[in-house]
mmCIF file of C-alpha atoms in Angstrom:
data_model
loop_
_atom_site.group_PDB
_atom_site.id
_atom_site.type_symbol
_atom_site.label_atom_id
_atom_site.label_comp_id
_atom_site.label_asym_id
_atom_site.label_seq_id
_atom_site.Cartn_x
_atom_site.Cartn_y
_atom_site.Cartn_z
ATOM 1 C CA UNK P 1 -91.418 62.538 -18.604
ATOM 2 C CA UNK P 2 -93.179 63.349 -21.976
ATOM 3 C CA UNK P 3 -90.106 65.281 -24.575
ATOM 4 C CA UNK P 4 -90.188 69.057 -23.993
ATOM 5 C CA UNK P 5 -91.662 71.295 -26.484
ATOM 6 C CA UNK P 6 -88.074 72.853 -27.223
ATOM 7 C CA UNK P 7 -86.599 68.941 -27.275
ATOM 8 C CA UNK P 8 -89.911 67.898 -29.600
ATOM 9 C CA UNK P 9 -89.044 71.048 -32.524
ATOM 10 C CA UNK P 10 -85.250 70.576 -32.439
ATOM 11 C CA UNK P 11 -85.444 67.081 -32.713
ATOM 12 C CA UNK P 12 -88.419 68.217 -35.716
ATOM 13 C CA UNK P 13 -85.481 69.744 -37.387
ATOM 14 C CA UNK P 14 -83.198 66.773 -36.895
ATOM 15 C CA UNK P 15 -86.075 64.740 -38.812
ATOM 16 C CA UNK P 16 -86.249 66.960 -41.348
ATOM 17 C CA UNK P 17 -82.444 67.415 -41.990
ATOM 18 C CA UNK P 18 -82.255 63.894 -43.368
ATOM 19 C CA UNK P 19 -83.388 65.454 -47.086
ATOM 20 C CA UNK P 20 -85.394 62.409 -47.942
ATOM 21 C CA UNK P 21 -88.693 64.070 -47.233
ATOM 22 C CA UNK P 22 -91.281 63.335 -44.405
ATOM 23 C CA UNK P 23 -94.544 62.448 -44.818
ATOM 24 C CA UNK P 24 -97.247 63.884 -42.000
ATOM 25 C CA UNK P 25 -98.025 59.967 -40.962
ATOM 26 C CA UNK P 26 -94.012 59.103 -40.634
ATOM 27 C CA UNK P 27 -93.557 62.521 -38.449
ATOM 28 C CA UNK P 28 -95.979 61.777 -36.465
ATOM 29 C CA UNK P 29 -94.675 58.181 -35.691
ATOM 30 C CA UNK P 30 -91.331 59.674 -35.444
ATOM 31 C CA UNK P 31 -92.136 62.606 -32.736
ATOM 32 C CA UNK P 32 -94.738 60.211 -30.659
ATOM 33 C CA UNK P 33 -97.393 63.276 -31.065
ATOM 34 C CA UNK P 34 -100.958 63.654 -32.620
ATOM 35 C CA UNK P 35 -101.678 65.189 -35.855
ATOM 36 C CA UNK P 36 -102.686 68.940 -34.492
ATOM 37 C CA UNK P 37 -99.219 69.057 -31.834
ATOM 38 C CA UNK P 38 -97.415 68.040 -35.480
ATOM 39 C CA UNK P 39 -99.094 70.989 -37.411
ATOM 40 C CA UNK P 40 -98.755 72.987 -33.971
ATOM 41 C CA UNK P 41 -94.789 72.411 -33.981
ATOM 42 C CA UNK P 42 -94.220 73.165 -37.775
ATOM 43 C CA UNK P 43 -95.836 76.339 -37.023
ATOM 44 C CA UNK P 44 -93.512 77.239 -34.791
ATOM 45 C CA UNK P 45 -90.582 76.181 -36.730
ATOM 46 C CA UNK P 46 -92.243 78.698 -39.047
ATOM 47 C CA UNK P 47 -92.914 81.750 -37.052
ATOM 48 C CA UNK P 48 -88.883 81.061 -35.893
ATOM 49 C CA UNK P 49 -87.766 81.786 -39.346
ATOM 50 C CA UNK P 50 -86.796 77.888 -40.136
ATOM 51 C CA UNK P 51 -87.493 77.562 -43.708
ATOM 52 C CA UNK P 52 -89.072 74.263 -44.505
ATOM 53 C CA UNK P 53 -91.561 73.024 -47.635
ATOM 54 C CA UNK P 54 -93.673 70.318 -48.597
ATOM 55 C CA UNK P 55 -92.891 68.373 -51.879
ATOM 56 C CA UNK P 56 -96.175 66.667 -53.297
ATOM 57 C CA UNK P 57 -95.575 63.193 -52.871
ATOM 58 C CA UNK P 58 -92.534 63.076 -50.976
ATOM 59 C CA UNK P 59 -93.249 65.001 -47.460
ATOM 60 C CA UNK P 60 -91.784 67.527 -45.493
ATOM 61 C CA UNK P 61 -88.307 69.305 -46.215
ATOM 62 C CA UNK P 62 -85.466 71.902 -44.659
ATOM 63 C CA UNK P 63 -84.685 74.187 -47.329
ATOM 64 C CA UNK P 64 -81.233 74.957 -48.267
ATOM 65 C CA UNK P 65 -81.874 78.056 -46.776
ATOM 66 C CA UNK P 66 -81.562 76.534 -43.425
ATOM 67 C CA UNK P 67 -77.931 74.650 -43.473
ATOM 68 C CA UNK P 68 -74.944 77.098 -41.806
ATOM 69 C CA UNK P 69 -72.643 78.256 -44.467
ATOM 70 C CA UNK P 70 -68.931 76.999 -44.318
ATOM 71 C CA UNK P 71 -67.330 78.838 -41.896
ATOM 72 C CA UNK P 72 -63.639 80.253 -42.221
ATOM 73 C CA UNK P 73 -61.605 80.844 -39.280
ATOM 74 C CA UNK P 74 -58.511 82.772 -39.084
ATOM 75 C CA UNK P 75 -55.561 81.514 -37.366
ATOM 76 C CA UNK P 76 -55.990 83.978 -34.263
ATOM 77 C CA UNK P 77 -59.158 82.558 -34.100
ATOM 78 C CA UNK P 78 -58.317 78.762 -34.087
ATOM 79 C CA UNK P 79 -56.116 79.231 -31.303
ATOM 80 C CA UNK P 80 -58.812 80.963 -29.436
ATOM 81 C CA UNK P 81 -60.907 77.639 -29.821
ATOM 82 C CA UNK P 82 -58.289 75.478 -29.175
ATOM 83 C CA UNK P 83 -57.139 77.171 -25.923
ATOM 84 C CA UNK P 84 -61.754 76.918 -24.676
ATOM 85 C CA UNK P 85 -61.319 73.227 -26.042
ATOM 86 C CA UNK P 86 -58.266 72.684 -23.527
ATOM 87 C CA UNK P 87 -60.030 74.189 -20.589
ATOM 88 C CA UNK P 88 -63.812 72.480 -21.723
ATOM 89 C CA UNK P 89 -61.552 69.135 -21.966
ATOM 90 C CA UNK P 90 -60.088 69.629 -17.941
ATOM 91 C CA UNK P 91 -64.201 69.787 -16.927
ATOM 92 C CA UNK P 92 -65.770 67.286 -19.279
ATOM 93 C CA UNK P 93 -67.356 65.593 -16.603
ATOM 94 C CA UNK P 94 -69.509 68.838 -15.867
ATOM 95 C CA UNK P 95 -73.088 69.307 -17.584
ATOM 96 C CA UNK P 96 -72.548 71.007 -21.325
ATOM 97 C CA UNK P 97 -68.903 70.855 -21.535
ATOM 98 C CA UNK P 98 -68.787 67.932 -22.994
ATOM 99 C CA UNK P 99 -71.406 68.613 -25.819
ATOM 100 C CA UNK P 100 -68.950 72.253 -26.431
ATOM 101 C CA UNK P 101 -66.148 70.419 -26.366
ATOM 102 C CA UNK P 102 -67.537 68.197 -29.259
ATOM 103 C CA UNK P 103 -68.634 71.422 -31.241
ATOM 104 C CA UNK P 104 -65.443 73.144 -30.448
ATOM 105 C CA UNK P 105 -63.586 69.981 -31.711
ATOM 106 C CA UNK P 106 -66.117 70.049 -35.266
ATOM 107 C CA UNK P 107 -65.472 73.792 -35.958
ATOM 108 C CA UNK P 108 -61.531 73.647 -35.378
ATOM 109 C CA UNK P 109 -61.788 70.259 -38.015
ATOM 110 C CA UNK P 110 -63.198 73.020 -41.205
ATOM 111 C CA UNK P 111 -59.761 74.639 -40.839
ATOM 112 C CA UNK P 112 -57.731 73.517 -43.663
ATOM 113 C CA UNK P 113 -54.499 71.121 -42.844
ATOM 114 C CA UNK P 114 -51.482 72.988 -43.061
ATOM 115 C CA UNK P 115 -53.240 76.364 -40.765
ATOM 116 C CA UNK P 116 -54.782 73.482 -38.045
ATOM 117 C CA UNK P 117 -51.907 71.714 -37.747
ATOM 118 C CA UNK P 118 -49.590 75.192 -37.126
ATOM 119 C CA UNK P 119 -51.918 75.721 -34.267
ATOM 120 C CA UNK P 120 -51.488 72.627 -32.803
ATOM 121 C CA UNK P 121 -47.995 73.061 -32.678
ATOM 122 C CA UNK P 122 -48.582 76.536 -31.256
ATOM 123 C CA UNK P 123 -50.784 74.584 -28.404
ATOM 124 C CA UNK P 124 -47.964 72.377 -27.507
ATOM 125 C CA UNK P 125 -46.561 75.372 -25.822
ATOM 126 C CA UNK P 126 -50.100 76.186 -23.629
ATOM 127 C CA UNK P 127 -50.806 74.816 -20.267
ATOM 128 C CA UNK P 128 -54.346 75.313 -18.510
ATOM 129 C CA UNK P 129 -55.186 74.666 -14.878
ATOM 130 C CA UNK P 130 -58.509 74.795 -13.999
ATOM 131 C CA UNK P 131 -57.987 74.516 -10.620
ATOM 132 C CA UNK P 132 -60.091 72.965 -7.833
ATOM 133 C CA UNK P 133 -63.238 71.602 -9.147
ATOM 134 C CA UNK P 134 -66.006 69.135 -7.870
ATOM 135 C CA UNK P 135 -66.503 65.889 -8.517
ATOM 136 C CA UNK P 136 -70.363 66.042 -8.524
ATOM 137 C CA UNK P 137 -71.184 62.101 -9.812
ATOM 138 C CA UNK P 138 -75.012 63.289 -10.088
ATOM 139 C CA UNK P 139 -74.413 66.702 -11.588
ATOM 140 C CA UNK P 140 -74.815 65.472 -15.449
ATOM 141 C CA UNK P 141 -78.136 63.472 -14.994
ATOM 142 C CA UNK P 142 -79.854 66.259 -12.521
ATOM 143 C CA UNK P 143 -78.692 68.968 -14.965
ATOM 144 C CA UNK P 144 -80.606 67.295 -17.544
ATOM 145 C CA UNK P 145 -83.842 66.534 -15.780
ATOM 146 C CA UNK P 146 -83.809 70.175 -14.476
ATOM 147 C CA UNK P 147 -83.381 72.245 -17.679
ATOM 148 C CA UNK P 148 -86.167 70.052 -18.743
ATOM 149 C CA UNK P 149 -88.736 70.739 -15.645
ATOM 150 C CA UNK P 150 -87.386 74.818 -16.520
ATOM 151 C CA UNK P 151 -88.172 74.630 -20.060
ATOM 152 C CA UNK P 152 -91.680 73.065 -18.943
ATOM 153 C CA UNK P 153 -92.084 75.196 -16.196
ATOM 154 C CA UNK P 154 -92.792 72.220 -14.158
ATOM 155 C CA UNK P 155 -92.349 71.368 -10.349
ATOM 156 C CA UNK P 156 -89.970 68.831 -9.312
ATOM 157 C CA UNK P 157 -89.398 67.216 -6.034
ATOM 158 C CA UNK P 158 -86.069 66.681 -4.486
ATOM 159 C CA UNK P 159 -83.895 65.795 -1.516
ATOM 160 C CA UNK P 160 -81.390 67.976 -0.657
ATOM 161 C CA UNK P 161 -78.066 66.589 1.423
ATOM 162 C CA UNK P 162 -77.550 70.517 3.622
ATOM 163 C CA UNK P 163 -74.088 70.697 5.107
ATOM 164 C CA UNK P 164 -76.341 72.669 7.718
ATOM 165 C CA UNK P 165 -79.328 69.505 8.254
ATOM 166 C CA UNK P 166 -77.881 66.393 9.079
ATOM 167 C CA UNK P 167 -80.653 64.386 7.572
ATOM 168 C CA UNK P 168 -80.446 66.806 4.763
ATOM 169 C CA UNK P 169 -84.473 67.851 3.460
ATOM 170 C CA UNK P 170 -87.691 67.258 0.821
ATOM 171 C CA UNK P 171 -89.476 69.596 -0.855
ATOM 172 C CA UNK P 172 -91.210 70.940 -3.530
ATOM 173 C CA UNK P 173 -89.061 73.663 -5.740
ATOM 174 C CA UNK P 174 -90.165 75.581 -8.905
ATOM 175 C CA UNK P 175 -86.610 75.247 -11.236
ATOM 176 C CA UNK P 176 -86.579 79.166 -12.031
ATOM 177 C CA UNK P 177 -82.478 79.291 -13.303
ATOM 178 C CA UNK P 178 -79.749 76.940 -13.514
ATOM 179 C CA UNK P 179 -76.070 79.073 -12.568
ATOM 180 C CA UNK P 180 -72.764 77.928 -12.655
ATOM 181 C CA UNK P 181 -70.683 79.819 -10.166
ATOM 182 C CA UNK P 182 -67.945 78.752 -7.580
ATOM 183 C CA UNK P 183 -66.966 75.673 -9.824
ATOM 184 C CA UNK P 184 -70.060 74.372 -9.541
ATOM 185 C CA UNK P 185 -73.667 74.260 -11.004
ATOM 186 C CA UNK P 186 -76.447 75.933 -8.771
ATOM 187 C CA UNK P 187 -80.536 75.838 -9.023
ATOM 188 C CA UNK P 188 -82.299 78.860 -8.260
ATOM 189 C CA UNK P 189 -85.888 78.429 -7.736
ATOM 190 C CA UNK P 190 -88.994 78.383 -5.053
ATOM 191 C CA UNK P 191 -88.891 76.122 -2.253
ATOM 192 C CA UNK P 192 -92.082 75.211 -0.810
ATOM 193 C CA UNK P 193 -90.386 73.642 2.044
ATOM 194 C CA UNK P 194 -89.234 77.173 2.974
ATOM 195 C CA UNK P 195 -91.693 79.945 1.339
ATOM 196 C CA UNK P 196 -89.038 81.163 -0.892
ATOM 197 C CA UNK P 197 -86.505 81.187 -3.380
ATOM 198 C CA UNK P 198 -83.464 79.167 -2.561
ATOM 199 C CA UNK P 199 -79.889 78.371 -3.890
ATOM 200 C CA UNK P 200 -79.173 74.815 -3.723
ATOM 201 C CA UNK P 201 -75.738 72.856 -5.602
ATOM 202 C CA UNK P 202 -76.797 69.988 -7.821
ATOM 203 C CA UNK P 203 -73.900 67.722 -6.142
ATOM 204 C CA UNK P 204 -75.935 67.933 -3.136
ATOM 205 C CA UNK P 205 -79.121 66.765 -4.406
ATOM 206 C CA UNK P 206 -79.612 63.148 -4.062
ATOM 207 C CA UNK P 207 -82.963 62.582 -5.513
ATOM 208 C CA UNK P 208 -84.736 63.984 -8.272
ATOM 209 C CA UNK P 209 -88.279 63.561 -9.614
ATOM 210 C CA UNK P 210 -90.431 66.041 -11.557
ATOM 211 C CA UNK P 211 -94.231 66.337 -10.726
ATOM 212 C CA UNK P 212 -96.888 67.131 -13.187
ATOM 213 C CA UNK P 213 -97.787 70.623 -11.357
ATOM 214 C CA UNK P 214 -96.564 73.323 -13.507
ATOM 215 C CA UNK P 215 -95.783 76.934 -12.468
ATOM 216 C CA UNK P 216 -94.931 80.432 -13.852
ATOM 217 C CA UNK P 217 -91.682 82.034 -13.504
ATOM 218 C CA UNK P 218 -91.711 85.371 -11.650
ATOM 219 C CA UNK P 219 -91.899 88.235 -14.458
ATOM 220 C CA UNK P 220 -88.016 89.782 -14.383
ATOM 221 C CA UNK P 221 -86.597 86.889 -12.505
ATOM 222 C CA UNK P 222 -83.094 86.960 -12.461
ATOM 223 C CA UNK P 223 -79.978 85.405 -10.657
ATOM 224 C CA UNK P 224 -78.134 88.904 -9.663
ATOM 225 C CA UNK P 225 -81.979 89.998 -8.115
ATOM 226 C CA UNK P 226 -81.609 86.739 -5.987
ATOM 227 C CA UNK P 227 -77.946 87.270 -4.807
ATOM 228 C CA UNK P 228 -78.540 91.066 -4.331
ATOM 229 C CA UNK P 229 -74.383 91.884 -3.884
ATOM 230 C CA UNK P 230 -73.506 89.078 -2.384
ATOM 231 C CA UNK P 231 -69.735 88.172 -1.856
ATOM 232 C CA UNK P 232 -70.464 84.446 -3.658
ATOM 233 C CA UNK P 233 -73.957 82.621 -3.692
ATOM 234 C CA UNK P 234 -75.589 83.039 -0.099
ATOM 235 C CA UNK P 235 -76.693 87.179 1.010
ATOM 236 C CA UNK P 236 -78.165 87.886 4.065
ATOM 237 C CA UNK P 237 -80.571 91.008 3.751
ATOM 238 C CA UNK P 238 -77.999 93.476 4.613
ATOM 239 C CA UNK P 239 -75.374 95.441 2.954
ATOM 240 C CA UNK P 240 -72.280 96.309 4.353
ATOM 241 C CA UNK P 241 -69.638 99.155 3.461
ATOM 242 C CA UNK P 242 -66.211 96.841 3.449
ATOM 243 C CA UNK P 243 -62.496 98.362 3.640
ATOM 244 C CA UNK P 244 -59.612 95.981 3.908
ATOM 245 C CA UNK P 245 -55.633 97.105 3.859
ATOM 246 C CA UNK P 246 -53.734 94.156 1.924
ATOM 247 C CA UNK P 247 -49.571 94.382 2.700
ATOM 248 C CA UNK P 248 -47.243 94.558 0.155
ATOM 249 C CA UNK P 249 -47.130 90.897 -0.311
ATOM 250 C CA UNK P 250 -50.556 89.861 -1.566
ATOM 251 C CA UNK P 251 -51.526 94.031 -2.511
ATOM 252 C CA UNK P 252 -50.728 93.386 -6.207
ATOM 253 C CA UNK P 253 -52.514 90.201 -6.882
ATOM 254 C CA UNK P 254 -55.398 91.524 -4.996
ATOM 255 C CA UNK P 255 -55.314 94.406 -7.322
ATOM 256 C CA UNK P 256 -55.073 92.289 -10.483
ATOM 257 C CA UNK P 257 -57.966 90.637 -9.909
ATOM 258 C CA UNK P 258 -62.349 91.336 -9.733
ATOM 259 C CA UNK P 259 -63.704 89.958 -6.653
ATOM 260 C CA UNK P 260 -66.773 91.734 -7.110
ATOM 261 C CA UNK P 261 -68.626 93.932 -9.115
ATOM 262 C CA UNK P 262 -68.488 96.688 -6.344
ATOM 263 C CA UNK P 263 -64.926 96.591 -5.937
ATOM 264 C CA UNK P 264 -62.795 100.002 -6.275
ATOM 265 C CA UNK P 265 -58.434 99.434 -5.672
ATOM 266 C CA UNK P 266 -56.556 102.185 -4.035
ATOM 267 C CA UNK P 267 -52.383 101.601 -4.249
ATOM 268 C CA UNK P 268 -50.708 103.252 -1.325
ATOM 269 C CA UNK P 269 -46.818 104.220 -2.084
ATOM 270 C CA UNK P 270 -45.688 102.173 0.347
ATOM 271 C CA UNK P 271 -46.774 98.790 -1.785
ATOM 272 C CA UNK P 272 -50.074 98.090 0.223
ATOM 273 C CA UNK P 273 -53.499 98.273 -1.258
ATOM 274 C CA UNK P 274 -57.024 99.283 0.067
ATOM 275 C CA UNK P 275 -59.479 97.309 -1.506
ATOM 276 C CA UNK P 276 -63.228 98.419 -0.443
ATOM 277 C CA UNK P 277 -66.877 96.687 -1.385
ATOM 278 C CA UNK P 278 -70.302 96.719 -1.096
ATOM 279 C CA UNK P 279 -71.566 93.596 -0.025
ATOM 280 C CA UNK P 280 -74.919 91.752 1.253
ATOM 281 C CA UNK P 281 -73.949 89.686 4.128
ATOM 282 C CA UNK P 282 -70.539 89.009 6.452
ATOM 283 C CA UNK P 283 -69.913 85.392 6.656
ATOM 284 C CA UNK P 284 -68.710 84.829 3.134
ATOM 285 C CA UNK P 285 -66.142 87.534 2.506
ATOM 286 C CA UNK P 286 -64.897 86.707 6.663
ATOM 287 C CA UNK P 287 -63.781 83.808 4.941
ATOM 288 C CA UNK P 288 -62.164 84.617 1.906
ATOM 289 C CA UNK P 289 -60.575 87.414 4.204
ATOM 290 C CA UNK P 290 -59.034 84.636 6.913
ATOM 291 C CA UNK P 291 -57.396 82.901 4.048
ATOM 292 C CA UNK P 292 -54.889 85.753 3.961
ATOM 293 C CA UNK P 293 -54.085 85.438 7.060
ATOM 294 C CA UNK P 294 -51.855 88.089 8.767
ATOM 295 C CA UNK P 295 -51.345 90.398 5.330
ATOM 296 C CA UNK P 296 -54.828 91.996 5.903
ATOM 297 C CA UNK P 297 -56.378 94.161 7.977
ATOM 298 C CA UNK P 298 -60.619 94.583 8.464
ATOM 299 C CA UNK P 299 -60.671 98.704 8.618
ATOM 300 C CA UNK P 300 -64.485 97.959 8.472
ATOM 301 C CA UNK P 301 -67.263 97.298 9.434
ATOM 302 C CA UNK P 302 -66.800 96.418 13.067
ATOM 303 C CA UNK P 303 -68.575 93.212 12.863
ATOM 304 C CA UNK P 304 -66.674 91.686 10.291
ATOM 305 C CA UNK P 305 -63.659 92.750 11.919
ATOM 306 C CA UNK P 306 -65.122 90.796 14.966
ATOM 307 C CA UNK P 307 -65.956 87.752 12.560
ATOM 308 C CA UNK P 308 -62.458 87.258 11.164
ATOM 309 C CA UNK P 309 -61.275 87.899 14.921
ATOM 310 C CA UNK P 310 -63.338 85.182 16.601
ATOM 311 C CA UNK P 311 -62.666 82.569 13.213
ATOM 312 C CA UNK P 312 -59.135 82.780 13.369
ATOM 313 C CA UNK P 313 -58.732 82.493 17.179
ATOM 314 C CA UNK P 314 -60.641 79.141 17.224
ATOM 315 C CA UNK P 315 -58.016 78.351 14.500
ATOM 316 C CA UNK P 316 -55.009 79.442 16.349
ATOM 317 C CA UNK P 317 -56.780 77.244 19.263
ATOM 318 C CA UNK P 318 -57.513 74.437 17.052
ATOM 319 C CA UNK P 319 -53.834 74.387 16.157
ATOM 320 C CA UNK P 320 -52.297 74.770 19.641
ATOM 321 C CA UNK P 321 -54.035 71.731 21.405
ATOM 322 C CA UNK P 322 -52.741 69.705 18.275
ATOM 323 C CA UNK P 323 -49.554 67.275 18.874
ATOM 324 C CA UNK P 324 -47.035 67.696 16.623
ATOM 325 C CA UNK P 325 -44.271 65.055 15.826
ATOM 326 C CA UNK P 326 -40.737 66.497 15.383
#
């Protein structure tokens, strides 16, 4: 795959940063491009405000314009990157966290001595749990290849392992938006295979190759357009008035946390909770909903209340023809 036009002007910069100077002949060597892409690229360097010159003689140059003065953080906000550098560090394996864990690491190291070491000590005394999270082997190196084919605006073909196809599936996507959600990194784009946009995981793709036929992202395209008020990741054309009743036991952390940008909390006296949404499908709130079990009750809609009723009797049925050693 030939180097993005982003990748080709930042790594422009990066050529230029080394203050030497460049000459036209060694940039062009450098970048792998002809003489008008060259001119092209410092063109846009200029129209983004990157200040650059040419010294007769010696080449191309950043000014000192460009370089990021030093930066002076206050203690408060030290231990604000050290506390993103202990949960980037539990997820390193995952696309980008490494890279911010490295620039969280290189801001935290301007601090001066006696301030940096004070907030270590003060970390010594914070824990972070990220919680579940995926493994994902091919998530880094399909990340990669698919920011690439979105910065392009280039088609890709894939195969896709569906926990609903056996054989799993090929086809032909346009990469519109790369989402993290749900622990997990998500592509949003066309799928020729099915005449629309789908959501697939990038641990479930098990081949990757981008094509030469380029595309144009939809005018206004955007991830909460595709989801539409759904619970999580999957809606299903139809929006649905929710009320639950939590009991005593779970009502407060229910109430002390978003599940969704719809959601309105109403405390009864007695301890319980109504919690109520709008959402765009059943399936996926029927089974956040069956995690709790007997402390909640569906006031509504009838057919999730059916849902949750059918799930956890095939449970209880599951269970029951199970032998159990004593």
């Amino acid at each position: 795959m030939q180097i993005s036009k982003v990748h080709r002007v930042l790594k422009l910069i990066v050529v230029l940063q080394n203050g030497r100077g460049n000459t036209v002949e060694e940039l062009m060597d450098e970048l792998g491009v002809s003489r008008r892409t060259l001119f092209r690229d410092l063109n846009m360097l200029e129209a983004a405000g990157v200040p650059y010159y040419h010294e007769k003689g010696v080449g191309y140059k950043l000014s000192n314009e460009f370089y990021m003065p030093p930066i002076s953080l206050t203690a408060a906000e030290t231990l604000g990157l050290m506390i993103l550098g202990k949960s980037a560090a539990a997820q390193r394996d995952k696309p980008m966290f490494a890279s911010a864990l490295s620039g969280i690491y290189k801001l935290i190291s301007t601090m001066p001595e006696p301030m940096r070491s004070a907030c270590g000590e003060m970390m010594s005394g914070v824990s972070i749990d990220v919680g579940a999270h995926g493994y994902g082997e091919g998530e880094v190196a399909h990340y990669t290849i698919l920011h690439r084919c979105i910065d392009e605006q280039r088609m890709c073909r894939l195969r896709y392992k569906s926990p609903i196809e056996a054989r799993g599936f090929w086809t032909n996507i346009k990469p519109y938006v790369l989402h993290y959600a749900a622990r997990a990194w998500y592509l949003f784009g066309w799928s020729e295979k099915h005449g629309d946009v789908r959501v697939l995981k990038l641990a479930r793709i098990t081949d990757l190759e981008p094509l030469e036929d380029t595309f144009e992202r939809p005018e206004g395209f955007t991830v909460s357009s595709v989801l539409d008020g759904a619970w999580a990741l999957n809606p299903e054309g139809e929006k649905y008035e929710v009320e639950l009743l939590f009991k005593p036991m779970v009502a407060t952390n229910i109430a002390e946390t978003c599940w969704h940008p719809t959601q309105h909390i109403e405390m009864l006296d007695n301890g319980s909770c109504i919690a109520r949404f709008t959402v765009n499908g059943l399936n996926e709130i029927a089974w956040w909903i069956c995690g709790y079990a007997d402390q909640v009750e569906v006031r509504k809609p009838e057919q999730l209340k059916q849902i949750v009723l059918d799930r956890l009797r095939r449970a209880v049925e599951n269970l029951s023809q199970q032998t159990v050693d004593v």
